[in-house]
Amino acid sequence: MTNTEESIENIDQAESYFKLMGCSRFHMMRENPQRNEEYKKLDIDPSIESEWIKEEFEKKISNFHKIETKHIGVFYSSLVSLIERKEFYLEKLVELTQEINNRVNREQLPLILTQIIGNNATKSRGGLIQKSYDLKRPDLAVLYYEQVKSIFEKIELYYFKPTPFIRGYLVDVIEYFGIDADNDFIEKLRLKNYFENFNYYKKEADRRNVNAMKILSEYYREGKGCQKDIVKAEFWELKLKEK
């Protein structure tokens, strides 16, 4: 099957369609409900789907050296989206992460960081570090964390700004899992996070973003990422009331 218009009538067509949709039931349902219903009627065993996922994962891994440098971040994200709750995937990915770190360009670094650290609403953030701990593999978590520190060293070298809040997310992960006892490193992360967040919220507040105005006022009041300034804090509180 090379497109989504062909009907799904047998296991071979189902396999092709499943892989075409990135091995994602969600994408299948979203992209073509009719094909999804045809797929569901075949009642395919989850273990078979797991084999298909593993095949696609290994195929992608084998093609890594063909990926252009500018596409490595997206490639890495697509690999992470495939992984199941199995040590095999995390072991393969941590090896690849070390290779990627050696050839990725700076524009792709935020994508790599986001996959390893995570950015969900929890303090454990849901990235590859958490997945390693979930599988009782703190050794893998440490290896991922070492890659994160190496990436941040590159960011400092390039004077390149990562995704907003990512340093703060890393602080959350470090403190949640107790992965690093280097308080100086953690404090530097926290201070740079405040500074970057302040600039982000200032820009958004100037665009009259209500949430940014509120947080910017708090930053000025507490001196987060800026000099403490009660006058400016009250200015943004007043602006907020005018909205």
Coordinates of N, CA and C in Angstrom, one line a residue:
M1 N 0.8 -1.2 0.0 CA 0.0 0.0 0.0 C 0.9 1.2 0.0
T2 N 0.6 2.1 -1.0 CA 1.5 3.3 -1.1 C 0.7 4.6 -0.8
N3 N -0.6 4.5 -0.6 CA -1.4 5.7 -0.3 C -2.6 5.3 0.6
T4 N -3.3 6.3 1.1 CA -4.4 6.0 2.0 C -5.7 5.8 1.4
E5 N -5.8 5.8 0.0 CA -7.0 5.6 -0.7 C -7.4 4.1 -0.9
E6 N -6.4 3.2 -0.9 CA -6.7 1.8 -1.0 C -7.3 1.2 0.2
S7 N -8.3 0.4 0.0 CA -9.0 -0.2 1.2 C -8.1 -1.3 1.8
I8 N -8.3 -1.6 3.1 CA -7.5 -2.5 3.9 C -8.3 -3.8 4.0
E9 N -7.9 -4.9 3.3 CA -8.6 -6.1 3.3 C -7.9 -7.3 3.9
N10 N -6.5 -7.1 4.1 CA -5.7 -8.3 4.6 C -4.6 -7.8 5.4
I11 N -3.9 -8.7 6.0 CA -2.8 -8.4 7.0 C -1.7 -7.6 6.3
D12 N -1.4 -7.9 5.1 CA -0.3 -7.2 4.4 C -0.6 -5.8 4.1
Q13 N -1.8 -5.5 3.7 CA -2.3 -4.1 3.5 C -2.3 -3.4 4.8
A14 N -2.7 -4.1 5.9 CA -2.8 -3.5 7.2 C -1.4 -3.1 7.7
E15 N -0.4 -4.0 7.5 CA 0.9 -3.6 7.9 C 1.4 -2.4 7.1
S16 N 1.2 -2.4 5.8 CA 1.7 -1.2 5.0 C 1.0 0.1 5.5
Y17 N -0.3 0.0 5.8 CA -1.0 1.2 6.2 C -0.5 1.7 7.6
F18 N -0.3 0.7 8.5 CA 0.1 1.0 9.8 C 1.5 1.7 9.8
K19 N 2.4 1.2 9.0 CA 3.7 1.9 8.9 C 3.6 3.2 8.2
L20 N 2.7 3.3 7.2 CA 2.5 4.5 6.5 C 2.0 5.6 7.4
M21 N 1.3 5.3 8.4 CA 0.8 6.2 9.4 C 1.7 6.4 10.6
G22 N 2.9 6.0 10.4 CA 3.9 6.2 11.5 C 3.7 5.3 12.7
C23 N 3.1 4.1 12.4 CA 2.8 3.1 13.5 C 2.0 3.8 14.6
S24 N 1.1 4.6 14.3 CA 0.3 5.4 15.3 C -1.2 5.1 15.0
R25 N -1.8 4.5 16.0 CA -3.3 4.3 15.9 C -4.0 5.7 15.9
F26 N -3.4 6.7 16.6 CA -4.0 8.0 16.7 C -4.0 8.6 15.3
H27 N -2.9 8.6 14.6 CA -2.8 9.1 13.3 C -3.7 8.4 12.3
M28 N -3.9 7.1 12.5 CA -4.8 6.4 11.6 C -6.2 6.8 11.8
M29 N -6.6 7.0 13.0 CA -8.0 7.5 13.3 C -8.2 8.9 12.8
R30 N -7.2 9.8 13.0 CA -7.3 11.2 12.6 C -7.3 11.4 11.1
E31 N -6.4 10.7 10.4 CA -6.2 10.9 9.0 C -7.3 10.3 8.1
N32 N -7.8 9.2 8.5 CA -8.7 8.5 7.6 C -9.6 7.5 8.4
P33 N -10.7 8.0 9.0 CA -11.6 7.2 9.8 C -12.0 5.9 9.1
Q34 N -12.3 6.0 7.8 CA -12.8 4.8 7.1 C -11.7 3.7 7.0
R35 N -10.4 4.1 6.7 CA -9.3 3.1 6.7 C -9.1 2.6 8.1
N36 N -9.3 3.4 9.1 CA -9.1 3.0 10.5 C -10.1 1.9 10.8
E37 N -11.3 2.1 10.4 CA -12.4 1.1 10.7 C -12.1 -0.2 10.0
E38 N -11.6 -0.2 8.8 CA -11.2 -1.4 8.1 C -10.1 -2.1 8.8
Y39 N -9.1 -1.3 9.3 CA -8.0 -1.9 10.0 C -8.5 -2.5 11.3
K40 N -9.3 -1.9 12.0 CA -9.8 -2.4 13.3 C -10.6 -3.8 13.1
K41 N -11.3 -3.9 12.0 CA -12.0 -5.1 11.7 C -11.1 -6.3 11.6
L42 N -9.9 -6.2 11.2 CA -9.0 -7.3 11.1 C -8.5 -7.8 12.5
D43 N -8.8 -7.0 13.5 CA -8.5 -7.4 14.9 C -7.0 -7.9 15.1
I44 N -6.1 -7.1 14.7 CA -4.7 -7.5 14.7 C -4.1 -7.5 16.1
D45 N -3.4 -8.6 16.4 CA -2.9 -8.8 17.8 C -1.8 -7.7 18.0
P46 N -1.8 -7.1 19.2 CA -0.9 -6.1 19.6 C 0.6 -6.5 19.5
S47 N 0.8 -7.8 19.6 CA 2.2 -8.3 19.5 C 2.7 -8.2 18.1
I48 N 1.8 -8.3 17.1 CA 2.2 -8.2 15.7 C 2.5 -6.7 15.4
E49 N 1.7 -5.8 16.0 CA 1.9 -4.4 15.8 C 3.3 -4.0 16.4
S50 N 3.6 -4.6 17.6 CA 4.9 -4.4 18.2 C 6.1 -4.8 17.3
E51 N 5.9 -5.9 16.6 CA 6.9 -6.3 15.7 C 7.1 -5.3 14.5
W52 N 6.0 -4.8 14.0 CA 6.0 -3.8 12.9 C 6.7 -2.5 13.4
I53 N 6.4 -2.1 14.7 CA 7.0 -1.0 15.2 C 8.6 -1.2 15.3
K54 N 8.9 -2.3 15.8 CA 10.4 -2.6 15.9 C 11.1 -2.6 14.6
E55 N 10.4 -3.2 13.6 CA 11.0 -3.2 12.2 C 11.2 -1.7 11.7
E56 N 10.2 -0.9 11.9 CA 10.3 0.5 11.5 C 11.4 1.3 12.2
F57 N 11.5 1.0 13.5 CA 12.5 1.6 14.4 C 13.9 1.3 13.9
E58 N 14.1 0.0 13.7 CA 15.4 -0.5 13.3 C 15.8 0.0 11.9
K59 N 14.7 0.1 11.0 CA 15.0 0.6 9.7 C 15.4 2.1 9.7
K60 N 14.8 2.9 10.6 CA 15.1 4.3 10.7 C 16.6 4.4 11.3
I61 N 16.9 3.6 12.3 CA 18.2 3.6 12.9 C 19.3 3.3 11.8
S62 N 19.0 2.4 11.0 CA 20.0 2.0 10.0 C 20.2 3.1 8.9
N63 N 19.2 3.9 8.8 CA 19.3 5.0 7.8 C 19.8 6.3 8.4
F64 N 20.2 6.3 9.6 CA 20.6 7.5 10.3 C 21.7 8.3 9.5
H65 N 22.7 7.6 9.0 CA 23.8 8.3 8.4 C 23.4 8.9 7.0
K66 N 22.2 8.6 6.5 CA 21.7 9.2 5.3 C 21.0 10.5 5.6
I67 N 20.7 10.8 6.8 CA 19.9 11.9 7.2 C 20.7 13.2 7.1
E68 N 20.2 14.2 6.4 CA 20.9 15.5 6.4 C 21.0 16.1 7.8
T69 N 22.1 16.8 8.1 CA 22.3 17.4 9.4 C 21.1 18.3 9.8
K70 N 20.6 19.0 8.9 CA 19.5 20.0 9.2 C 18.2 19.3 9.5
H71 N 18.1 18.0 9.3 CA 16.9 17.2 9.6 C 17.0 16.3 10.8
I72 N 18.2 16.3 11.4 CA 18.4 15.3 12.5 C 17.5 15.4 13.7
G73 N 17.1 16.7 14.0 CA 16.2 16.9 15.2 C 14.8 16.2 14.9
V74 N 14.3 16.5 13.7 CA 13.0 15.9 13.4 C 13.1 14.4 13.3
F75 N 14.2 13.9 12.7 CA 14.5 12.4 12.7 C 14.5 11.8 14.1
Y76 N 15.2 12.5 15.0 CA 15.2 12.0 16.3 C 13.9 11.9 17.0
S77 N 13.1 13.0 16.8 CA 11.7 13.1 17.3 C 10.9 12.0 16.8
S78 N 11.0 11.6 15.5 CA 10.2 10.6 14.9 C 10.6 9.2 15.5
L79 N 11.8 9.0 15.9 CA 12.3 7.8 16.5 C 11.7 7.7 17.9
V80 N 11.7 8.8 18.7 CA 11.2 8.8 20.0 C 9.7 8.5 20.0
S81 N 9.0 9.0 19.0 CA 7.5 8.8 18.9 C 7.2 7.3 18.6
L82 N 8.2 6.5 18.2 CA 7.9 5.1 17.9 C 8.1 4.2 19.1
I83 N 8.9 4.6 20.0 CA 9.4 3.7 21.1 C 8.2 3.2 22.0
E84 N 8.3 1.9 22.3 CA 7.4 1.3 23.3 C 8.1 1.2 24.6
R85 N 7.3 0.8 25.6 CA 7.9 0.7 27.0 C 8.8 -0.5 27.1
K86 N 9.9 -0.5 26.4 CA 10.8 -1.6 26.4 C 12.3 -1.1 26.5
E87 N 13.1 -1.8 27.2 CA 14.5 -1.3 27.3 C 15.2 -1.3 26.0
F88 N 14.9 -2.2 25.1 CA 15.5 -2.3 23.8 C 15.6 -0.9 23.1
Y89 N 14.5 -0.2 23.1 CA 14.4 1.1 22.4 C 15.3 2.2 23.1
L90 N 15.2 2.2 24.4 CA 16.0 3.2 25.2 C 17.5 2.9 25.0
E91 N 17.9 1.7 25.0 CA 19.3 1.3 24.8 C 19.8 1.7 23.4
K92 N 19.0 1.5 22.4 CA 19.4 1.8 21.1 C 19.4 3.4 20.9
L93 N 18.5 4.0 21.5 CA 18.4 5.5 21.4 C 19.5 6.2 22.1
V94 N 19.9 5.7 23.2 CA 21.0 6.3 24.0 C 22.3 6.2 23.2
E95 N 22.5 5.1 22.5 CA 23.7 5.0 21.6 C 23.6 6.0 20.5
L96 N 22.4 6.1 19.9 CA 22.3 7.0 18.7 C 22.4 8.5 19.2
T97 N 21.9 8.8 20.4 CA 22.0 10.1 20.9 C 23.5 10.6 21.0
Q98 N 24.3 9.7 21.4 CA 25.8 10.0 21.4 C 26.3 10.3 20.1
E99 N 25.9 9.6 19.1 CA 26.3 9.8 17.7 C 25.7 11.2 17.2
I100 N 24.5 11.4 17.5 CA 23.8 12.6 17.0 C 24.4 13.8 17.6
N101 N 24.8 13.7 18.9 CA 25.4 14.9 19.5 C 26.7 15.3 18.9
N102 N 27.3 14.4 18.2 CA 28.6 14.7 17.5 C 28.4 15.3 16.1
R103 N 27.2 15.2 15.6 CA 27.1 15.8 14.2 C 25.9 16.7 14.0
V104 N 25.1 16.9 15.1 CA 23.9 17.7 14.9 C 24.3 19.2 14.9
N105 N 23.6 20.0 14.1 CA 23.9 21.4 14.1 C 23.1 22.2 15.2
R106 N 23.4 23.4 15.4 CA 22.9 24.0 16.6 C 21.4 24.3 16.5
E107 N 20.8 24.5 15.3 CA 19.4 24.7 15.2 C 18.6 23.5 15.6
Q108 N 19.2 22.3 15.6 CA 18.5 21.1 15.9 C 18.6 20.7 17.4
L109 N 19.4 21.4 18.1 CA 19.7 21.1 19.5 C 18.4 21.2 20.4
P110 N 17.6 22.2 20.2 CA 16.3 22.3 21.1 C 15.4 21.1 20.9
L111 N 15.3 20.5 19.7 CA 14.5 19.4 19.5 C 15.0 18.1 20.2
I112 N 16.3 18.0 20.2 CA 16.9 16.9 20.9 C 16.7 17.0 22.4
L113 N 17.0 18.2 22.9 CA 16.8 18.5 24.4 C 15.3 18.2 24.8
T114 N 14.4 18.6 24.0 CA 13.0 18.4 24.4 C 12.6 17.0 24.5
Q115 N 13.1 16.1 23.6 CA 12.8 14.7 23.6 C 13.5 14.0 24.9
I116 N 14.6 14.5 25.2 CA 15.3 13.8 26.4 C 14.8 14.3 27.7
I117 N 14.6 15.6 27.8 CA 14.1 16.2 29.1 C 12.6 16.0 29.2
G118 N 11.9 16.3 28.1 CA 10.4 16.3 28.1 C 9.9 17.6 28.5
N119 N 8.6 17.8 28.2 CA 8.0 19.1 28.4 C 6.5 19.0 28.8
N120 N 6.1 17.9 29.5 CA 4.7 17.8 29.9 C 4.5 18.5 31.2
A121 N 3.3 18.4 31.7 CA 2.9 19.2 32.9 C 3.4 18.7 34.2
T122 N 4.2 17.6 34.2 CA 4.7 17.0 35.5 C 6.1 17.4 35.8
K123 N 6.5 17.3 37.0 CA 7.9 17.6 37.4 C 8.9 16.6 36.8
S124 N 8.4 15.4 36.5 CA 9.3 14.4 35.9 C 9.4 14.6 34.3
R125 N 8.5 15.4 33.8 CA 8.5 16.0 32.4 C 8.3 15.0 31.3
G126 N 8.4 13.7 31.5 CA 8.0 12.7 30.5 C 8.9 12.4 29.4
G127 N 10.2 12.8 29.4 CA 11.1 12.6 28.3 C 11.8 11.2 28.5
L128 N 12.9 11.1 27.8 CA 13.6 9.8 27.8 C 14.3 9.5 29.2
I129 N 14.6 10.6 29.9 CA 15.1 10.4 31.2 C 14.1 9.7 32.1
Q130 N 12.9 10.3 32.1 CA 11.8 9.6 32.9 C 11.5 8.2 32.4
K131 N 11.5 8.0 31.1 CA 11.2 6.7 30.6 C 12.2 5.7 31.1
S132 N 13.5 6.1 31.2 CA 14.5 5.2 31.7 C 14.3 4.9 33.2
Y133 N 13.9 5.8 34.0 CA 13.6 5.6 35.4 C 12.3 4.7 35.5
D134 N 11.4 4.9 34.6 CA 10.1 4.1 34.7 C 10.5 2.6 34.5
L135 N 11.5 2.3 33.7 CA 11.9 0.9 33.4 C 13.0 0.5 34.4
K136 N 13.2 1.2 35.5 CA 14.2 0.8 36.5 C 15.6 0.8 35.9
R137 N 15.9 1.7 35.0 CA 17.2 1.8 34.4 C 17.8 3.2 34.6
P138 N 18.2 3.4 35.9 CA 18.9 4.7 36.2 C 20.2 4.9 35.5
D139 N 20.8 3.8 35.1 CA 22.1 3.9 34.3 C 21.8 4.5 33.0
L140 N 20.7 4.2 32.3 CA 20.4 4.8 31.1 C 20.0 6.3 31.3
A141 N 19.3 6.6 32.3 CA 18.9 7.9 32.6 C 20.1 8.8 32.8
V142 N 21.1 8.3 33.4 CA 22.4 9.1 33.6 C 23.1 9.3 32.3
L143 N 23.1 8.3 31.4 CA 23.7 8.5 30.1 C 23.0 9.5 29.3
Y144 N 21.6 9.5 29.3 CA 20.9 10.6 28.7 C 21.2 12.0 29.3
Y145 N 21.2 12.0 30.6 CA 21.5 13.3 31.3 C 22.9 13.8 30.9
E146 N 23.9 12.9 30.8 CA 25.2 13.4 30.4 C 25.2 14.0 29.0
Q147 N 24.3 13.4 28.1 CA 24.2 14.0 26.7 C 23.5 15.4 26.8
V148 N 22.6 15.5 27.7 CA 21.9 16.8 27.9 C 23.0 17.9 28.3
K149 N 23.8 17.5 29.3 CA 24.8 18.5 29.8 C 25.8 18.8 28.6
S150 N 26.1 17.8 27.8 CA 27.0 18.1 26.7 C 26.4 19.0 25.7
I151 N 25.1 18.9 25.5 CA 24.4 19.8 24.5 C 24.3 21.2 25.1
F152 N 24.1 21.3 26.4 CA 24.1 22.7 27.0 C 25.5 23.3 26.9
E153 N 26.5 22.5 26.9 CA 27.9 23.1 26.7 C 28.0 23.6 25.3
K154 N 27.4 22.9 24.3 CA 27.5 23.4 23.0 C 26.7 24.7 22.8
I155 N 25.5 24.8 23.5 CA 24.7 26.0 23.5 C 25.5 27.2 24.0
E156 N 26.2 27.0 25.1 CA 27.0 28.1 25.6 C 28.1 28.5 24.7
L157 N 28.7 27.5 24.0 CA 29.8 27.7 23.1 C 29.3 28.5 21.9
Y158 N 28.0 28.2 21.4 CA 27.5 28.9 20.2 C 26.7 30.1 20.6
Y159 N 26.6 30.4 21.9 CA 25.8 31.6 22.3 C 24.4 31.5 21.7
F160 N 23.8 30.3 21.8 CA 22.6 30.0 21.1 C 21.5 29.8 22.2
K161 N 20.3 30.4 22.0 CA 19.2 30.3 22.9 C 18.4 29.0 22.6
P162 N 18.3 28.1 23.6 CA 17.4 27.0 23.5 C 15.9 27.3 23.5
T163 N 15.1 26.3 23.4 CA 13.6 26.6 23.6 C 13.3 27.2 24.9
P164 N 12.4 28.2 25.0 CA 12.1 28.8 26.2 C 11.7 27.8 27.3
F165 N 12.1 28.0 28.5 CA 11.7 27.1 29.7 C 12.5 25.8 29.8
I166 N 13.3 25.4 28.7 CA 13.9 24.1 28.7 C 14.9 23.9 29.9
R167 N 15.6 25.0 30.3 CA 16.5 24.9 31.4 C 15.7 24.7 32.7
G168 N 14.6 25.3 32.8 CA 13.7 25.1 34.0 C 13.2 23.7 34.0
Y169 N 12.8 23.2 32.9 CA 12.3 21.8 32.8 C 13.4 20.8 33.3
L170 N 14.7 21.1 32.9 CA 15.8 20.3 33.3 C 16.0 20.3 34.8
V171 N 15.9 21.5 35.4 CA 16.0 21.7 36.8 C 14.9 20.8 37.5
D172 N 13.7 20.8 37.0 CA 12.6 20.0 37.5 C 13.0 18.5 37.5
V173 N 13.5 18.1 36.4 CA 13.9 16.6 36.2 C 15.0 16.3 37.2
I174 N 16.0 17.1 37.3 CA 17.2 16.9 38.2 C 16.7 16.7 39.6
E175 N 15.8 17.7 40.0 CA 15.4 17.7 41.4 C 14.4 16.5 41.7
Y176 N 13.6 16.2 40.7 CA 12.6 15.1 40.9 C 13.3 13.8 41.1
F177 N 14.3 13.5 40.2 CA 14.9 12.2 40.3 C 16.2 12.2 41.1
G178 N 16.7 13.4 41.6 CA 17.9 13.5 42.3 C 19.1 13.0 41.5
I179 N 19.1 13.4 40.2 CA 20.1 12.8 39.3 C 21.4 13.5 39.3
D180 N 21.5 14.7 40.0 CA 22.8 15.5 40.0 C 22.9 16.2 41.3
A181 N 24.0 16.1 42.0 CA 24.2 16.8 43.3 C 25.0 18.0 43.1
D182 N 25.3 18.4 41.9 CA 26.1 19.6 41.6 C 25.2 20.9 41.7
N183 N 25.1 21.4 42.9 CA 24.2 22.5 43.2 C 24.6 23.8 42.4
D184 N 25.9 24.0 42.2 CA 26.3 25.1 41.4 C 25.8 25.1 40.0
F185 N 25.8 23.9 39.4 CA 25.3 23.7 38.0 C 23.8 24.0 38.0
I186 N 23.1 23.4 39.0 CA 21.6 23.6 39.1 C 21.3 25.0 39.2
E187 N 22.0 25.8 40.1 CA 21.7 27.2 40.3 C 22.0 28.0 39.0
K188 N 23.0 27.7 38.3 CA 23.3 28.4 37.0 C 22.2 28.1 36.0
L189 N 21.7 26.9 36.0 CA 20.5 26.6 35.1 C 19.3 27.4 35.5
R190 N 19.1 27.5 36.8 CA 17.9 28.2 37.3 C 18.0 29.7 37.0
L191 N 19.1 30.3 37.2 CA 19.3 31.7 36.9 C 19.2 32.0 35.4
K192 N 19.8 31.2 34.6 CA 19.6 31.4 33.1 C 18.2 31.2 32.7
N193 N 17.5 30.3 33.3 CA 16.1 30.0 33.0 C 15.3 31.3 33.3
Y194 N 15.5 31.9 34.5 CA 14.8 33.1 34.8 C 15.1 34.2 33.8
F195 N 16.3 34.3 33.4 CA 16.7 35.4 32.5 C 16.0 35.2 31.2
E196 N 16.1 34.0 30.6 CA 15.5 33.7 29.3 C 14.0 33.8 29.4
N197 N 13.4 33.4 30.5 CA 11.9 33.5 30.6 C 11.5 34.9 30.8
F198 N 12.3 35.7 31.5 CA 12.0 37.2 31.6 C 11.9 37.8 30.2
N199 N 12.9 37.6 29.4 CA 12.9 38.2 28.1 C 11.7 37.7 27.2
Y200 N 11.4 36.4 27.4 CA 10.2 35.9 26.7 C 8.9 36.6 27.1
Y201 N 8.7 36.6 28.5 CA 7.5 37.2 29.0 C 7.4 38.7 28.7
K202 N 8.6 39.4 28.7 CA 8.6 40.8 28.4 C 8.1 41.1 26.9
K203 N 8.6 40.2 26.0 CA 8.2 40.4 24.6 C 6.7 40.1 24.5
E204 N 6.2 39.0 25.1 CA 4.8 38.7 25.0 C 3.9 39.7 25.7
A205 N 4.4 40.3 26.8 CA 3.6 41.3 27.5 C 3.5 42.6 26.7
D206 N 4.6 42.9 26.0 CA 4.5 44.1 25.1 C 3.5 43.8 24.0
R207 N 3.2 42.5 23.7 CA 2.2 42.2 22.7 C 0.8 42.1 23.3
R208 N 0.7 42.4 24.6 CA -0.5 42.5 25.4 C -1.1 41.1 25.7
N209 N -0.2 40.1 25.9 CA -0.6 38.8 26.3 C -0.8 38.9 27.8
V210 N -2.1 38.6 28.2 CA -2.5 38.7 29.6 C -1.7 37.9 30.6
N211 N -1.5 36.6 30.2 CA -0.7 35.7 31.1 C 0.7 36.2 31.3
A212 N 1.3 36.7 30.2 CA 2.7 37.2 30.2 C 2.8 38.4 31.1
M213 N 1.7 39.3 31.0 CA 1.7 40.5 31.9 C 1.8 40.1 33.3
K214 N 0.9 39.1 33.7 CA 0.8 38.7 35.1 C 2.2 38.1 35.6
I215 N 2.8 37.3 34.8 CA 4.0 36.6 35.2 C 5.2 37.7 35.2
L216 N 5.2 38.6 34.2 CA 6.2 39.6 34.1 C 6.2 40.5 35.4
S217 N 5.0 40.8 35.9 CA 4.9 41.6 37.1 C 5.5 40.8 38.3
E218 N 5.2 39.5 38.3 CA 5.8 38.7 39.4 C 7.3 38.7 39.3
Y219 N 7.8 38.6 38.1 CA 9.3 38.5 37.9 C 9.9 39.8 38.4
Y220 N 9.3 41.0 38.0 CA 9.8 42.3 38.5 C 9.8 42.4 40.0
R221 N 8.7 41.9 40.6 CA 8.5 42.0 42.0 C 9.5 41.1 42.8
E222 N 9.8 39.9 42.2 CA 10.7 39.0 42.9 C 12.2 39.1 42.4
G223 N 12.4 39.9 41.4 CA 13.8 40.0 40.8 C 14.2 38.8 40.1
K224 N 13.3 38.1 39.4 CA 13.7 36.9 38.7 C 14.1 37.3 37.3
G225 N 15.4 37.0 36.9 CA 15.9 37.3 35.6 C 16.0 38.8 35.3
C226 N 15.9 39.6 36.4 CA 16.0 41.1 36.2 C 16.3 41.7 37.6
Q227 N 16.5 43.0 37.6 CA 16.6 43.7 38.9 C 15.2 43.8 39.5
K228 N 15.1 43.6 40.8 CA 13.8 43.8 41.5 C 13.4 45.2 41.2
D229 N 12.1 45.4 40.8 CA 11.6 46.7 40.5 C 10.1 46.8 40.8
I230 N 9.7 47.3 41.9 CA 8.4 47.3 42.4 C 7.5 48.2 41.5
V231 N 8.1 49.3 41.0 CA 7.4 50.3 40.2 C 7.0 49.6 38.9
K232 N 7.9 48.9 38.3 CA 7.6 48.2 37.0 C 6.6 47.0 37.3
A233 N 6.7 46.4 38.4 CA 5.8 45.3 38.8 C 4.4 45.9 38.9
E234 N 4.2 47.0 39.5 CA 2.9 47.7 39.6 C 2.4 48.2 38.3
F235 N 3.4 48.7 37.4 CA 3.0 49.1 36.1 C 2.3 48.0 35.3
W236 N 2.9 46.8 35.4 CA 2.3 45.7 34.6 C 1.0 45.2 35.3
E237 N 0.9 45.3 36.6 CA -0.3 44.9 37.3 C -1.5 45.8 36.9
L238 N -1.1 47.1 36.7 CA -2.1 48.1 36.3 C -2.5 47.8 34.8
K239 N -1.6 47.5 34.0 CA -1.9 47.2 32.6 C -2.8 46.0 32.5
L240 N -2.6 45.1 33.4 CA -3.4 43.8 33.4 C -4.8 44.2 33.8
K241 N -5.0 45.1 34.7 CA -6.4 45.5 35.2 C -7.1 46.2 34.1
E242 N -6.3 46.9 33.2 CA -6.9 47.6 32.1 C -7.4 46.7 30.9
K243 N -7.0 45.5 30.9 CA -7.4 44.5 29.9 C -8.9 44.2 30.0

